[in-house]
CSV table of C-alpha atoms in Angstrom, one decimal:
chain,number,residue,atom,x,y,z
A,1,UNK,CA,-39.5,-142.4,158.8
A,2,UNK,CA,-42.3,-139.4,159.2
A,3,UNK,CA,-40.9,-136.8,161.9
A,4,UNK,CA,-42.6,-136.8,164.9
A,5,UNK,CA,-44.8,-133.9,165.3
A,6,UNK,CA,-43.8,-131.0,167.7
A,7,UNK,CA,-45.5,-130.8,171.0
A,8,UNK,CA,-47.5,-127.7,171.1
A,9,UNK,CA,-45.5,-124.4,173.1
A,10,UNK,CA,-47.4,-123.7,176.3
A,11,UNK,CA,-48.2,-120.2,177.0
A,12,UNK,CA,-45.7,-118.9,178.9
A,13,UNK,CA,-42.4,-118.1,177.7
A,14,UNK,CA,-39.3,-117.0,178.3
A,15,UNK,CA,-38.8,-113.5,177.4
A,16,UNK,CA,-35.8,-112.3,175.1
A,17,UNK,CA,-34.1,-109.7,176.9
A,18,UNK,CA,-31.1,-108.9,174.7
A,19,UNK,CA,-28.6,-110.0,171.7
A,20,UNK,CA,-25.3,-109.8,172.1
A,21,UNK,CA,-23.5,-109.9,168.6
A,22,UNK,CA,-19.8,-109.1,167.1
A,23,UNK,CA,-17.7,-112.6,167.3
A,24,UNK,CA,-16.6,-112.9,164.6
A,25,UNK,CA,-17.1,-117.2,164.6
A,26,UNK,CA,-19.5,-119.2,166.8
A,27,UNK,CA,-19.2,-118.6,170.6
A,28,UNK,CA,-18.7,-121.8,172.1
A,29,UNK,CA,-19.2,-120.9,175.3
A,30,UNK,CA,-20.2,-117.9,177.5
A,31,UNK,CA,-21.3,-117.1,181.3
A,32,UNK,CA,-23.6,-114.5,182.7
A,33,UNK,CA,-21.6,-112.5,185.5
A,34,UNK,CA,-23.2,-112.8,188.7
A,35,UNK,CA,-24.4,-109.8,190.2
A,36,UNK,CA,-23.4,-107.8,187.4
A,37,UNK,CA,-25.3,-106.8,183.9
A,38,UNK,CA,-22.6,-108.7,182.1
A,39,UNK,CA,-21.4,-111.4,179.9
A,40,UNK,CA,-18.0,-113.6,179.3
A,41,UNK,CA,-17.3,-115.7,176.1
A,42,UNK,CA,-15.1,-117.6,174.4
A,43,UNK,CA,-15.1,-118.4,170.4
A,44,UNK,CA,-13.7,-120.2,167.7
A,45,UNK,CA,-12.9,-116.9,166.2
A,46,UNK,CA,-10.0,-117.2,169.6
A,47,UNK,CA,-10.8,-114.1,171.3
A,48,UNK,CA,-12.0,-114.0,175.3
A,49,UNK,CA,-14.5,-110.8,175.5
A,50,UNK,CA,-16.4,-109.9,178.7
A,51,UNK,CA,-19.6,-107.8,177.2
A,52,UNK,CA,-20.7,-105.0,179.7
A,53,UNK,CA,-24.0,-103.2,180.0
A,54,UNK,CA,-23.8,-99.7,179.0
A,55,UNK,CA,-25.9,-97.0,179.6
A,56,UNK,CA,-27.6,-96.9,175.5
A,57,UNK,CA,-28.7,-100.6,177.2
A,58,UNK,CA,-26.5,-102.1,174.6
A,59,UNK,CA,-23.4,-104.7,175.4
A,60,UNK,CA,-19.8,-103.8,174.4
A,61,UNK,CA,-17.0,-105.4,175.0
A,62,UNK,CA,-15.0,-104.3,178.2
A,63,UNK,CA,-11.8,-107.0,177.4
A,64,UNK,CA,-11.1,-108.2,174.1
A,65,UNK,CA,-8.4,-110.7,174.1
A,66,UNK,CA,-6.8,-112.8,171.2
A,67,UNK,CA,-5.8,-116.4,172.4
A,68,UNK,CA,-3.2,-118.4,170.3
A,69,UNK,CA,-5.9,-120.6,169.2
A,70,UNK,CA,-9.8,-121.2,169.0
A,71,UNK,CA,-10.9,-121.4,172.3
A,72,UNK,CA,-13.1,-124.4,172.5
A,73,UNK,CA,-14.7,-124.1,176.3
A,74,UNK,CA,-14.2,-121.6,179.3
A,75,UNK,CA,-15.3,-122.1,183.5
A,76,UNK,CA,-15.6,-119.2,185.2
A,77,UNK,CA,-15.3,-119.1,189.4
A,78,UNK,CA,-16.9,-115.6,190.7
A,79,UNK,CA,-15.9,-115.9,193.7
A,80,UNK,CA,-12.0,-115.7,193.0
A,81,UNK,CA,-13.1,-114.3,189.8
A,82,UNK,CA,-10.5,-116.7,187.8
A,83,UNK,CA,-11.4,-117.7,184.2
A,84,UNK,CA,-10.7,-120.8,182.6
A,85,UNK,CA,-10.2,-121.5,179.2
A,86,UNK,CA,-9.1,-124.2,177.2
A,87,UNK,CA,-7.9,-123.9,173.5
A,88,UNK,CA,-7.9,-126.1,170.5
A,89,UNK,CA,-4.3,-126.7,171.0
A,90,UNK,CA,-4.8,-128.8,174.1
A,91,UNK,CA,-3.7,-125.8,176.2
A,92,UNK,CA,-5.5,-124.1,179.5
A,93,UNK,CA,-4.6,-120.8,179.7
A,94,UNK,CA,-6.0,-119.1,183.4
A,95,UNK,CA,-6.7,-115.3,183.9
A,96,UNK,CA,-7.9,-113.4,186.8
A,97,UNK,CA,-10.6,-110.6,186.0
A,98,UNK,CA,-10.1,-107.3,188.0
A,99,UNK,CA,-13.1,-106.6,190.1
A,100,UNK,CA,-14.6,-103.5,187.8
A,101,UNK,CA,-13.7,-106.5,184.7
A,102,UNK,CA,-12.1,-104.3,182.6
A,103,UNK,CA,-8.8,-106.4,182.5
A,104,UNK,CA,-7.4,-109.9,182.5
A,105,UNK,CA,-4.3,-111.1,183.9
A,106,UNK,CA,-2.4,-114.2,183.0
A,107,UNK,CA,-1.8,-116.5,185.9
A,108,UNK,CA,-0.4,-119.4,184.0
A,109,UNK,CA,-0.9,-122.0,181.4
A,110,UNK,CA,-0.1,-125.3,180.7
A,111,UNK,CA,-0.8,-128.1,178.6
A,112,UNK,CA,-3.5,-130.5,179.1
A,113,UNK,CA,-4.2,-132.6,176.9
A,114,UNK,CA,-2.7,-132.5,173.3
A,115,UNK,CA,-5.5,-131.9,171.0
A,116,UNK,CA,-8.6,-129.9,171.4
A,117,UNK,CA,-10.1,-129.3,175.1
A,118,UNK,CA,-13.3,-130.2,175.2
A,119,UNK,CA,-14.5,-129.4,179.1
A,120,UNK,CA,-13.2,-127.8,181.7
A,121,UNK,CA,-13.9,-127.8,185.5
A,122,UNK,CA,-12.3,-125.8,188.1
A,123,UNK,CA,-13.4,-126.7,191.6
A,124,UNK,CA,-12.6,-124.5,194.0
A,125,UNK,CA,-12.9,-126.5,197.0
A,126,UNK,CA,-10.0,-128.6,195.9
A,127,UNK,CA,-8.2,-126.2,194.1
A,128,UNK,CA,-8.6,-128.7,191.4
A,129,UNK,CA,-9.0,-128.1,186.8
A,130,UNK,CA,-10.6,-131.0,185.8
A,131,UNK,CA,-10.5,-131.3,182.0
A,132,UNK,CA,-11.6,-133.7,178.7
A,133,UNK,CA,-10.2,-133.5,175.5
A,134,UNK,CA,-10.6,-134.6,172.3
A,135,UNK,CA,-7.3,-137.0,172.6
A,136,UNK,CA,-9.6,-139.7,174.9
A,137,UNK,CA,-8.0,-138.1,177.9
A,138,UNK,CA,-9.7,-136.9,181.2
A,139,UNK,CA,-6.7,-135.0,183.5
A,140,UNK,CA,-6.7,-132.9,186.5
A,141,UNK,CA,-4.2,-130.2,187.9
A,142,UNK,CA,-3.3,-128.0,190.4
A,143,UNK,CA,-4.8,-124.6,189.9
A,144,UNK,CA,-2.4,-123.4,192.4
A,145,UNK,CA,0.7,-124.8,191.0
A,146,UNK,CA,-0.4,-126.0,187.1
A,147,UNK,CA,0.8,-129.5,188.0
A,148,UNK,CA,-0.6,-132.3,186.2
A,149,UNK,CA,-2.0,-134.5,189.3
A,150,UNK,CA,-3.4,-137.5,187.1
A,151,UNK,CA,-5.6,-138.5,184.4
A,152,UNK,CA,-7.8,-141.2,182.9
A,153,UNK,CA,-7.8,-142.3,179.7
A,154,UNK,CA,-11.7,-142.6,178.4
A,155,UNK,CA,-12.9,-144.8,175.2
A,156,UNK,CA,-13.6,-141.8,173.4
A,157,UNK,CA,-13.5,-137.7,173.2
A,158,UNK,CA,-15.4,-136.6,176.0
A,159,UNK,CA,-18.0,-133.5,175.6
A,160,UNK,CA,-19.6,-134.3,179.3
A,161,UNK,CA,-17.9,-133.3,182.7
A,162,UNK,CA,-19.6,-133.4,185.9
A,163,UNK,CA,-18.4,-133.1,189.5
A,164,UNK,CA,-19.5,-134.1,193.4
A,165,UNK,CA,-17.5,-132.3,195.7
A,166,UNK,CA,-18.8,-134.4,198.2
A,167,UNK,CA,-18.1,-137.6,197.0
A,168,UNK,CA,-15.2,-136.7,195.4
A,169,UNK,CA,-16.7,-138.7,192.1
A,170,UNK,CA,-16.6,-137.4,188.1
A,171,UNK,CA,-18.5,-137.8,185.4
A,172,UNK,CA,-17.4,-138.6,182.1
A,173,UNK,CA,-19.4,-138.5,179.7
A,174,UNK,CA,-17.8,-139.1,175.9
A,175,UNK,CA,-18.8,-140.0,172.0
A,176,UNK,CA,-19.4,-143.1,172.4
A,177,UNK,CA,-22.5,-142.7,174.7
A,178,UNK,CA,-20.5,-144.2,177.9
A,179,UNK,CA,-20.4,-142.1,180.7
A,180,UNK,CA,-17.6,-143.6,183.0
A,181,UNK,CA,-17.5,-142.7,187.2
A,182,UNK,CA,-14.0,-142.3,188.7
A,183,UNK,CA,-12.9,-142.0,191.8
A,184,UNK,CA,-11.0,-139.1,192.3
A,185,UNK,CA,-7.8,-138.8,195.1
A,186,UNK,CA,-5.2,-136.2,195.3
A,187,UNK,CA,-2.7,-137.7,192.9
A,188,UNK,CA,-4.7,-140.7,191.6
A,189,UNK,CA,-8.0,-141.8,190.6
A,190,UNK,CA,-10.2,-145.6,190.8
A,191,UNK,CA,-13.1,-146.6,188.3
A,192,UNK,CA,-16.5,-147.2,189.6
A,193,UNK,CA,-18.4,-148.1,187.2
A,194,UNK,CA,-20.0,-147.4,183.7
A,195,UNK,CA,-22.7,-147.3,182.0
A,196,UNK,CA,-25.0,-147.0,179.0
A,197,UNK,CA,-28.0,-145.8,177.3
A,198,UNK,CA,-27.4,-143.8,174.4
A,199,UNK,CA,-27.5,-144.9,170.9
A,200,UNK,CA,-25.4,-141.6,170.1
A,201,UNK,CA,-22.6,-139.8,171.7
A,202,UNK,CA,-23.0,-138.0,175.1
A,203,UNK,CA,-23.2,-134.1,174.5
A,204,UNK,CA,-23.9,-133.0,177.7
A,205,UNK,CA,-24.0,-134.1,181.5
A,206,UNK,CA,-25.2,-132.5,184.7
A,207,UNK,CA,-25.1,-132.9,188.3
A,208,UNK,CA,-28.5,-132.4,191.1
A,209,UNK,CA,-26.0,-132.7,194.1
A,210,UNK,CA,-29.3,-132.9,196.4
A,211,UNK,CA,-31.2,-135.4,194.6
A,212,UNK,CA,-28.4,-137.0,193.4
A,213,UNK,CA,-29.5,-137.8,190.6
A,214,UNK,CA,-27.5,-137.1,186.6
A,215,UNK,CA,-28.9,-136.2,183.7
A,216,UNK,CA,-27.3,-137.2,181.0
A,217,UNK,CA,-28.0,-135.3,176.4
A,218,UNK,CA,-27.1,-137.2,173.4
A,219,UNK,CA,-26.8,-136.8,170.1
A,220,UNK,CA,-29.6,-139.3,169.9
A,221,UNK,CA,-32.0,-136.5,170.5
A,222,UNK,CA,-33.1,-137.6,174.1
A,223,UNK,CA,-32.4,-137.3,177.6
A,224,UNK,CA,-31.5,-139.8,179.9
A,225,UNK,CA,-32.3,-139.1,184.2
A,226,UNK,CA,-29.8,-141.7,186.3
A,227,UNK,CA,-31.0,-142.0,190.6
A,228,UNK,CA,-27.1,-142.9,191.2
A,229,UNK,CA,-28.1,-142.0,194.9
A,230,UNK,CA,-31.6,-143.3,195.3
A,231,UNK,CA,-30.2,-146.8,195.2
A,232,UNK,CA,-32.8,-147.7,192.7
A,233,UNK,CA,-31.0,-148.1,189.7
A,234,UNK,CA,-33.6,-146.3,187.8
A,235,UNK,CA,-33.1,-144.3,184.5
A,236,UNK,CA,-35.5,-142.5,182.8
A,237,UNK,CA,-35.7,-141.6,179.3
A,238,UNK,CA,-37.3,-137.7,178.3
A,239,UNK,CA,-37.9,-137.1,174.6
A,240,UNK,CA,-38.5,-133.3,173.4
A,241,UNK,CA,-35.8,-132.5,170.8
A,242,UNK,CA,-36.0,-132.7,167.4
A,243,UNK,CA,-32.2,-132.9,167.0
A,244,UNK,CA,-29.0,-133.8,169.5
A,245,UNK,CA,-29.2,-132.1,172.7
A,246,UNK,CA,-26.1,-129.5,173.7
A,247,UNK,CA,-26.1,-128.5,177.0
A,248,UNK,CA,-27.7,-129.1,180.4
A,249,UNK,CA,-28.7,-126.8,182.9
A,250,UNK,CA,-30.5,-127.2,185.8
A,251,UNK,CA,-32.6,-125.0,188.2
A,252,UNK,CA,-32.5,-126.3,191.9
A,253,UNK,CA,-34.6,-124.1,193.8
A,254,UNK,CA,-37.7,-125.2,191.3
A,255,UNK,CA,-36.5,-129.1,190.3
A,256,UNK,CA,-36.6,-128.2,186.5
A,257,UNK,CA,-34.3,-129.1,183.8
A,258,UNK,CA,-33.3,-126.7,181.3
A,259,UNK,CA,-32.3,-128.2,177.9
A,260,UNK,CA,-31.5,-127.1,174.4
A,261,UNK,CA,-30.7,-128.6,171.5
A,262,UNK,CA,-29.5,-128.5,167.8
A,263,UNK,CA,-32.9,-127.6,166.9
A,264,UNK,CA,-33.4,-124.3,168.1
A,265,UNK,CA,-35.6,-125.8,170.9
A,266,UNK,CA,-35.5,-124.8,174.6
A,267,UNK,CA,-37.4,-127.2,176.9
A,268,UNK,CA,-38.3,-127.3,180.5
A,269,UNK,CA,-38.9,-130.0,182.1
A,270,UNK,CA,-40.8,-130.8,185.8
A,271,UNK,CA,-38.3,-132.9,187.2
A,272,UNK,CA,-41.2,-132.7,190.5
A,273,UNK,CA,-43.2,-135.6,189.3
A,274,UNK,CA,-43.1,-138.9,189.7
A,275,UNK,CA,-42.0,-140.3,186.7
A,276,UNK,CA,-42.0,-143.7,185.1
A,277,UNK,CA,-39.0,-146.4,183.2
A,278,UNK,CA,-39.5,-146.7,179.8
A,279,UNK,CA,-40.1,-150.6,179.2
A,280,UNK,CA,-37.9,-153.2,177.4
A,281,UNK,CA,-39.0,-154.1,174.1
A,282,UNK,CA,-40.2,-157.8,173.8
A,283,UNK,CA,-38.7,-160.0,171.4
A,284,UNK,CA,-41.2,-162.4,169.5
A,285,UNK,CA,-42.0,-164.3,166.3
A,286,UNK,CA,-45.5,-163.0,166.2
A,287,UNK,CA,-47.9,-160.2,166.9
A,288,UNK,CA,-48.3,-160.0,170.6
A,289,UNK,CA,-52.2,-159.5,170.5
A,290,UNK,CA,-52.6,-160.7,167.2
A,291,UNK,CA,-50.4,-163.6,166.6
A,292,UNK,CA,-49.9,-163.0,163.5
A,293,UNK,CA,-46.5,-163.7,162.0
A,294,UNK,CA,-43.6,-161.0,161.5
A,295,UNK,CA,-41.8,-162.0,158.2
A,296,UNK,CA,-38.5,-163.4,159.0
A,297,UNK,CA,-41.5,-166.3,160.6
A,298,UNK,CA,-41.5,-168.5,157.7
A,299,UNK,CA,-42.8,-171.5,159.4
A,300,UNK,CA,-45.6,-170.0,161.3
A,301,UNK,CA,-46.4,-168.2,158.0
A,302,UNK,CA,-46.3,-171.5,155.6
A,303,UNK,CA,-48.2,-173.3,158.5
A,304,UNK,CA,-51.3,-170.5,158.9
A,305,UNK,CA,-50.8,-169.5,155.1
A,306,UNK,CA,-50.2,-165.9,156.0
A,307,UNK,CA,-48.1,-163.1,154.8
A,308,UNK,CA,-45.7,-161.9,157.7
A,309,UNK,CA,-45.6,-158.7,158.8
A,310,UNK,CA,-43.4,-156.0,160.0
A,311,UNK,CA,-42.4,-156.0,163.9
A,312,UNK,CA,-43.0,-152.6,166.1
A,313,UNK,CA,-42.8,-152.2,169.7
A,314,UNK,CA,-45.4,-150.0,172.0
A,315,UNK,CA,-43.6,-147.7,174.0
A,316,UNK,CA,-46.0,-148.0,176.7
A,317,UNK,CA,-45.6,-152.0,177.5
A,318,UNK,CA,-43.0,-152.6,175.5
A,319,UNK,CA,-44.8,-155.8,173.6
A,320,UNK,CA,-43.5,-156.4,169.8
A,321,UNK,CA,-47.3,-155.5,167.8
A,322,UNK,CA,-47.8,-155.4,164.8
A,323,UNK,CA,-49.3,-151.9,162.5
A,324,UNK,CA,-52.7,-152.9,163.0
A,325,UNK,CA,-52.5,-153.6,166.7
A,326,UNK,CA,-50.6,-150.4,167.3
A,327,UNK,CA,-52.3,-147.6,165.2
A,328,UNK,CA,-52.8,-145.5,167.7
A,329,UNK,CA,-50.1,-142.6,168.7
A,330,UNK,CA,-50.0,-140.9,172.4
A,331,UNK,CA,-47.8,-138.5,174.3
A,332,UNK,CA,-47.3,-140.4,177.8
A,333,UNK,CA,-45.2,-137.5,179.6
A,334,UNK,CA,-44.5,-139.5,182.8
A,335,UNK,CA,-42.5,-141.8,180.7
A,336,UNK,CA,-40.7,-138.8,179.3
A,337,UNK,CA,-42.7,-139.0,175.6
A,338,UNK,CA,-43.3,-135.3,175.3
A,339,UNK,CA,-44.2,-136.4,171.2
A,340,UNK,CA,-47.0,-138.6,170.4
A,341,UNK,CA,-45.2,-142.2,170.1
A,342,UNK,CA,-46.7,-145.4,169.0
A,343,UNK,CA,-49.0,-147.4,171.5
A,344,UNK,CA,-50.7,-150.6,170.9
A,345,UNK,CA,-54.7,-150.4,170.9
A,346,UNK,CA,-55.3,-151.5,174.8
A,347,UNK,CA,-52.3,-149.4,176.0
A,348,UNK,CA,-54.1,-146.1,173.7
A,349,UNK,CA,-57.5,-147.0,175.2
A,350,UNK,CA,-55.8,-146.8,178.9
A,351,UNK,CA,-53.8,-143.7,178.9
A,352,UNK,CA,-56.4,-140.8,180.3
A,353,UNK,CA,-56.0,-137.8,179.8
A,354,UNK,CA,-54.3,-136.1,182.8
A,355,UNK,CA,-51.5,-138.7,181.9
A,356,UNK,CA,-51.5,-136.9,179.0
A,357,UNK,CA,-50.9,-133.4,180.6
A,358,UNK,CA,-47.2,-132.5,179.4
A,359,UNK,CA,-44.3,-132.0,182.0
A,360,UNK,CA,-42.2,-129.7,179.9
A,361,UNK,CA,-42.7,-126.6,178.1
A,362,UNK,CA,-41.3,-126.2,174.4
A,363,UNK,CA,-39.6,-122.8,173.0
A,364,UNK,CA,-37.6,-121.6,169.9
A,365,UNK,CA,-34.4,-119.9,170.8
A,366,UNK,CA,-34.4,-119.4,166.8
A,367,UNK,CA,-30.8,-120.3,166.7
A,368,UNK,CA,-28.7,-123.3,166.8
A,369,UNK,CA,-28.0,-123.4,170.5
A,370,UNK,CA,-24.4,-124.8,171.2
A,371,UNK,CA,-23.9,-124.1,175.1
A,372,UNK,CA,-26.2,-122.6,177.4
A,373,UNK,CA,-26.0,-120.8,181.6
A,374,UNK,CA,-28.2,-120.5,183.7
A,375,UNK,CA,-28.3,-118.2,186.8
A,376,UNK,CA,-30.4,-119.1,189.2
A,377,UNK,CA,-30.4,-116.0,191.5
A,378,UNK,CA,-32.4,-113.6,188.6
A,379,UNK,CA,-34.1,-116.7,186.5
A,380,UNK,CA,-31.6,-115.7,183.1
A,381,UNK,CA,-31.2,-118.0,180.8
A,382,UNK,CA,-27.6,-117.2,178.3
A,383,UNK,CA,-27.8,-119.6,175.2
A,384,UNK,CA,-25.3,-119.2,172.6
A,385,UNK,CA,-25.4,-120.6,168.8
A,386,UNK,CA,-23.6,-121.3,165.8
A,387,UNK,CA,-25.4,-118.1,164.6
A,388,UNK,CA,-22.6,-116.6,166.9
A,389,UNK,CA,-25.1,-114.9,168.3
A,390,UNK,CA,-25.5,-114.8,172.5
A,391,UNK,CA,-28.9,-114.5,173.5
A,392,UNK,CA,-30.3,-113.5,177.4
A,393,UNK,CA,-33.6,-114.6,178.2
A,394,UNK,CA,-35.8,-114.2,181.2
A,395,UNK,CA,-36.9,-117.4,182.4
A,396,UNK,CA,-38.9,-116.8,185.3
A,397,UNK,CA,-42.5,-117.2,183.7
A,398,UNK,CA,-41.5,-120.5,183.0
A,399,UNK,CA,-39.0,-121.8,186.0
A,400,UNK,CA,-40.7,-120.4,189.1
């Protein structure tokens, strides 16, 4: 299949601000420190470094600390300053940072899961680690005592994990594209529900607390929306990355989404419009407009003498066409089709062109992103790649 072209970057970008390098093997994860020029990560190369601002402008490492084993994920609380990380042993080791983070103390550790972690949550309102590993397991513990309170196995490793303090109510999301709601109680937990949408694994979730609404990456390259609080039982589909999509972020105080992918790509998208389901594709014998046979119709094709031909869908109405009723390609951003996609004829004739006005803005990071942060409070934007480079970026001429 011919790639689908890339959507045109809009003027304004995000500005690189500066390039943290010296791990040693990709950084899997890593945190801007609020209110403070200054960086933690985590890498498979197992050391924890915090990266200060020093007066050449240049980050250096303030800690440098060698784990047992690659650390795989990290969640950092500011406000208690404890630090999170889980290794590729199955273990979660937790550290307090002094306040002028220049040291690390070991609070305790114990053992999660028994292969690689894969997420980690602490939530400080609970005094609650929430955690997914690659063993199909989703646990929580005490923070305050490190005791195992329960746990859920899922139907796969889970790279997704989203919380509602509110609610009380997790997200899983795991490889096989599920993402699975639980119930959470002190020492036990009750499934809700799950669903899917996916054709690949989920990568990434995360949580609008006020709109209620999840967003859901995949290694299928798109982006799913879910209204689990609008009662509408809506989900809509955005398609902007050439590649699986890593990480999730999203910017409240502006309704954008931030994602970034395997490509390179960094895209933000207008969550502030109304935006429209995709439709189901329609299943028929024959050309919807055409009526001419597809070619597993053998007896409409012996009857009308006719060579069958192949079935596609438009991704507008979702009616089965076939190549000559739907030669046409559009962007229709309200749907979430950022690339031109196949329409039938009619359906290319109707779109206008302010439906065509895109609702995200496309940038290259120029690395392989594998986790991004995104503080709110100055508009930075941390990605981190395979490269195992970390990159800070100013977002604010494109999320204000």
């Amino acid at each position: 299949m011919a790639t689908e072209p890339q959507p045109k970057a809009l003027t304004r970008k995000p500005l690189l601000l500066h390039k943290v390098e010296g791990s040693q093997e990709v950084v899997n994860m890593a945190a801007i420190v609020p209110k403070e020029d200054g960086v933690i990560s985590v890498s498979e190369d197992r050391t924890v470094r915090v990266w200060l601002k020093r007066d050449s402008g240049q980050y250096w490492p303030s800690i440098y600390h060698a784990m047992p084993s690659p650390c795989s994920c990290m969640s950092f609380n500011p406000e208690t300053r404890r630090l999170s990380i889980g290794l590729d042993n199955g273990t979660i080791s937790e550290f307090i940072l002094s306040e002028d983070y220049n040291k690390m103390t070991l609070v305790k550790s114990y053992q999660a899961h028994q292969s690689r972690v894969m997420m980690i949550l602490f939530v400080l309102e609970m005094e609650w680690v929430l955690s997914t590993g690659q063993d199909k397991h989703f646990t929580w513990h005490c923070s305050e005592s490190g005791q195992r309170l329960g746990g859920y196995r899922t139907s796969a490793g889970a790279c997704g994990l989203q919380f509602d303090v509110e609610t009380r109510h997790v997200f899983v999301g795991d490889h096989s594209g599920q993402v699975t709601i639980l119930k959470l109680e002190q020492e036990s937990c009750s499934l809700v529900t799950t669903f899917k949408g996916h054709t690949g694994g989920v990568t990434a979730l995360c949580w609008d607390p006020v709109q209620r609404v999840l967003f859901s990456g995949s290694s299928d390259h798109s982006i799913i929306m879910w209204d689990i609080g609008g009662r509408k039982g809506t989900a809509i589909e955005l398609q902007g990355h050439n590649d699986k999509v890593q990480s999730l972020s999203y910017a409240h105080h502006t309704r954008q989404l931030i994602s970034c992918g395997a490509d390179g790509g960094i895209v933000v998208w207008n969550m502030d419009v109304e935006r429209q389901e995709t439709p189901e594709w329609l299943d028929s014998d024959s050309c919807q407009k055409c009526d001419q046979p597809f070619f597993w119709n053998f007896k409409q094709m012996w009857d009308s003498k006719k060579i069958g031909l192949r079935q596609h869908h438009c991704r507008k109405c979702g009616k089965a066409v076939c190549g000559k009723c739907s030669s046409k390609r559009s962007s229709i951003p309200l749907m979430g089709f950022e690339f031109e996609v196949r329409v039938c004829d009619s359906c290319h004739e109707s779109i206008t062109d302010e439906e065509r006005a895109p609702t995200a803005t496309f940038h290259d990071s120029k690395h392989n992103i594998v986790h991004v942060h995104f503080d709110a409070t100055r508009g930075w934007l941390l990605t981190s790649g395979t490269d195992k480079v970390i990159k800070l970026w100013d977002m604010t001429p494109v999320v204000s």
